[in-house]
PDB file of C-alpha atoms in Angstrom:
ATOM      1  CA  ASN A   2      80.686 -31.880  28.614  1.00  0.00           C
ATOM      2  CA  ILE A   3      81.136 -28.750  30.756  1.00  0.00           C
ATOM      3  CA  SER A   4      79.580 -28.242  33.736  1.00  0.00           C
ATOM      4  CA  PRO A   5      78.811 -25.358  35.746  1.00  0.00           C
ATOM      5  CA  ASN A   6      80.301 -25.191  40.023  1.00  0.00           C
ATOM      6  CA  TYR A   7      78.447 -22.040  40.616  1.00  0.00           C
ATOM      7  CA  VAL A   8      74.973 -20.519  39.983  1.00  0.00           C
ATOM      8  CA  LYS A   9      73.169 -17.065  40.628  1.00  0.00           C
ATOM      9  CA  MET A  10      69.618 -16.888  39.907  1.00  0.00           C
ATOM     10  CA  ASP A  11      67.402 -14.014  39.706  1.00  0.00           C
ATOM     11  CA  ILE A  12      64.713 -14.660  37.534  1.00  0.00           C
ATOM     12  CA  GLU A  13      61.929 -12.618  38.596  1.00  0.00           C
ATOM     13  CA  GLY A  14      59.876 -15.333  39.968  1.00  0.00           C
ATOM     14  CA  SER A  15      61.015 -18.251  37.849  1.00  0.00           C
ATOM     15  CA  GLU A  16      63.439 -19.749  39.829  1.00  0.00           C
ATOM     16  CA  TYR A  17      61.575 -22.810  41.238  1.00  0.00           C
ATOM     17  CA  LYS A  18      60.400 -23.694  37.940  1.00  0.00           C
ATOM     18  CA  ALA A  19      64.166 -23.342  36.532  1.00  0.00           C
ATOM     19  CA  LEU A  20      65.249 -25.331  38.999  1.00  0.00           C
ATOM     20  CA  LEU A  21      63.136 -28.377  38.644  1.00  0.00           C
ATOM     21  CA  GLY A  22      64.502 -28.070  34.992  1.00  0.00           C
ATOM     22  CA  ALA A  23      68.030 -28.273  36.311  1.00  0.00           C
ATOM     23  CA  ILE A  24      67.498 -31.469  38.433  1.00  0.00           C
ATOM     24  CA  ASN A  25      69.943 -33.200  36.988  1.00  0.00           C
ATOM     25  CA  ILE A  26      72.827 -30.951  37.818  1.00  0.00           C
ATOM     26  CA  ILE A  27      70.865 -30.618  41.546  1.00  0.00           C
ATOM     27  CA  ARG A  28      71.200 -34.402  42.068  1.00  0.00           C
ATOM     28  CA  CYS A  29      74.458 -35.200  40.637  1.00  0.00           C
ATOM     29  CA  LYS A  30      76.420 -32.379  41.006  1.00  0.00           C
ATOM     30  CA  ARG A  31      78.557 -30.550  43.429  1.00  0.00           C
ATOM     31  CA  VAL A  32      77.177 -27.324  42.639  1.00  0.00           C
ATOM     32  CA  LYS A  33      76.814 -23.895  44.941  1.00  0.00           C
ATOM     33  CA  TRP A  34      73.774 -21.740  44.234  1.00  0.00           C
ATOM     34  CA  ALA A  35      72.685 -17.943  45.355  1.00  0.00           C
ATOM     35  CA  ILE A  36      68.559 -18.012  44.574  1.00  0.00           C
ATOM     36  CA  CYS A  37      66.478 -15.221  44.961  1.00  0.00           C
ATOM     37  CA  ILE A  38      63.473 -16.301  46.912  1.00  0.00           C
ATOM     38  CA  TYR A  39      61.817 -13.140  47.279  1.00  0.00           C
ATOM     39  CA  HIS A  40      59.883 -12.699  44.507  1.00  0.00           C
ATOM     40  CA  LYS A  41      57.103 -15.297  45.710  1.00  0.00           C
ATOM     41  CA  HIS A  42      55.763 -16.333  48.527  1.00  0.00           C
ATOM     42  CA  GLU A  43      55.848 -19.728  48.526  1.00  0.00           C
ATOM     43  CA  ASP A  44      59.807 -19.423  47.180  1.00  0.00           C
ATOM     44  CA  CYS A  45      61.196 -19.999  50.356  1.00  0.00           C
ATOM     45  CA  GLU A  46      59.919 -23.185  51.226  1.00  0.00           C
ATOM     46  CA  GLU A  47      59.720 -24.302  47.415  1.00  0.00           C
ATOM     47  CA  ILE A  48      63.300 -23.916  46.912  1.00  0.00           C
ATOM     48  CA  SER A  49      64.487 -24.948  50.267  1.00  0.00           C
ATOM     49  CA  SER A  50      62.484 -28.208  50.270  1.00  0.00           C
ATOM     50  CA  LEU A  51      63.920 -29.178  47.099  1.00  0.00           C
ATOM     51  CA  PHE A  52      67.360 -28.754  47.869  1.00  0.00           C
ATOM     52  CA  ASN A  53      66.457 -31.042  51.099  1.00  0.00           C
ATOM     53  CA  LYS A  54      65.653 -33.927  49.121  1.00  0.00           C
ATOM     54  CA  PHE A  55      69.249 -34.223  47.913  1.00  0.00           C
ATOM     55  CA  ASP A  56      71.081 -33.069  51.152  1.00  0.00           C
ATOM     56  CA  TYR A  57      72.550 -29.796  50.513  1.00  0.00           C
ATOM     57  CA  LYS A  58      72.991 -27.243  53.816  1.00  0.00           C
ATOM     58  CA  GLN A  59      71.363 -23.877  53.391  1.00  0.00           C
ATOM     59  CA  SER A  60      71.648 -20.550  54.760  1.00  0.00           C
ATOM     60  CA  PHE A  61      69.560 -17.430  53.870  1.00  0.00           C
ATOM     61  CA  SER A  62      70.935 -14.166  53.608  1.00  0.00           C
ATOM     62  CA  ASP A  63      71.229 -11.698  56.430  1.00  0.00           C
ATOM     63  CA  GLY A  64      67.762  -9.123  57.622  1.00  0.00           C
ATOM     64  CA  LEU A  65      64.301  -9.313  55.349  1.00  0.00           C
ATOM     65  CA  MET A  66      63.406  -7.596  52.298  1.00  0.00           C
ATOM     66  CA  PHE A  67      60.247  -5.318  52.141  1.00  0.00           C
ATOM     67  CA  VAL A  68      58.602  -6.280  49.022  1.00  0.00           C
ATOM     68  CA  ARG A  69      56.200  -4.311  47.068  1.00  0.00           C
ATOM     69  CA  TRP A  70      55.589  -3.393  43.439  1.00  0.00           C
ATOM     70  CA  ASP A  71      52.782  -3.173  40.881  1.00  0.00           C
ATOM     71  CA  ASP A  72      53.784  -5.771  38.479  1.00  0.00           C
ATOM     72  CA  ASN A  73      50.645  -7.798  36.578  1.00  0.00           C
ATOM     73  CA  ARG A  74      52.817 -10.868  36.238  1.00  0.00           C
ATOM     74  CA  TYR A  75      52.116 -11.821  39.988  1.00  0.00           C
ATOM     75  CA  PRO A  76      50.741 -10.231  42.787  1.00  0.00           C
ATOM     76  CA  ILE A  77      53.046  -9.375  45.619  1.00  0.00           C
ATOM     77  CA  ASN A  78      50.478 -10.546  48.468  1.00  0.00           C
ATOM     78  CA  PHE A  79      51.189 -10.186  52.664  1.00  0.00           C
ATOM     79  CA  PRO A  80      53.737 -10.354  54.044  1.00  0.00           C
ATOM     80  CA  TYR A  81      55.727  -8.036  52.202  1.00  0.00           C
ATOM     81  CA  PHE A  82      59.107  -8.654  54.787  1.00  0.00           C
ATOM     82  CA  ARG A  83      60.810 -11.654  53.302  1.00  0.00           C
ATOM     83  CA  LYS A  84      64.108 -13.322  53.153  1.00  0.00           C
ATOM     84  CA  GLY A  85      66.698 -12.335  50.247  1.00  0.00           C
ATOM     85  CA  ILE A  86      68.819 -14.907  49.198  1.00  0.00           C
ATOM     86  CA  LEU A  87      69.330 -18.526  49.985  1.00  0.00           C
ATOM     87  CA  ARG A  88      72.816 -19.932  49.455  1.00  0.00           C
ATOM     88  CA  ILE A  89      73.122 -23.515  48.999  1.00  0.00           C
ATOM     89  CA  GLN A  90      76.404 -25.934  48.762  1.00  0.00           C
ATOM     90  CA  LYS A  91      76.582 -29.952  49.011  1.00  0.00           C
TER      91      LYS A  91
END
């Protein structure tokens, strides 16, 4: 019956899938989140939209990150400058 009160996610592009698996925590608990959103271009929109459904307040880290590396797990496409961290709380 232990429930987290803070979750930090930096799981190399799997953040959105992990959040879908944690949907009951998102829906029912007052948890603060810090989620990396720079791995995939669509992460910013998808993750922000997910939390919008449950009326969370959101803010982004200041500035942008330059993202470019050779990794076969997923391609890093334009834009290479992306927001880094999405902070979320009820």
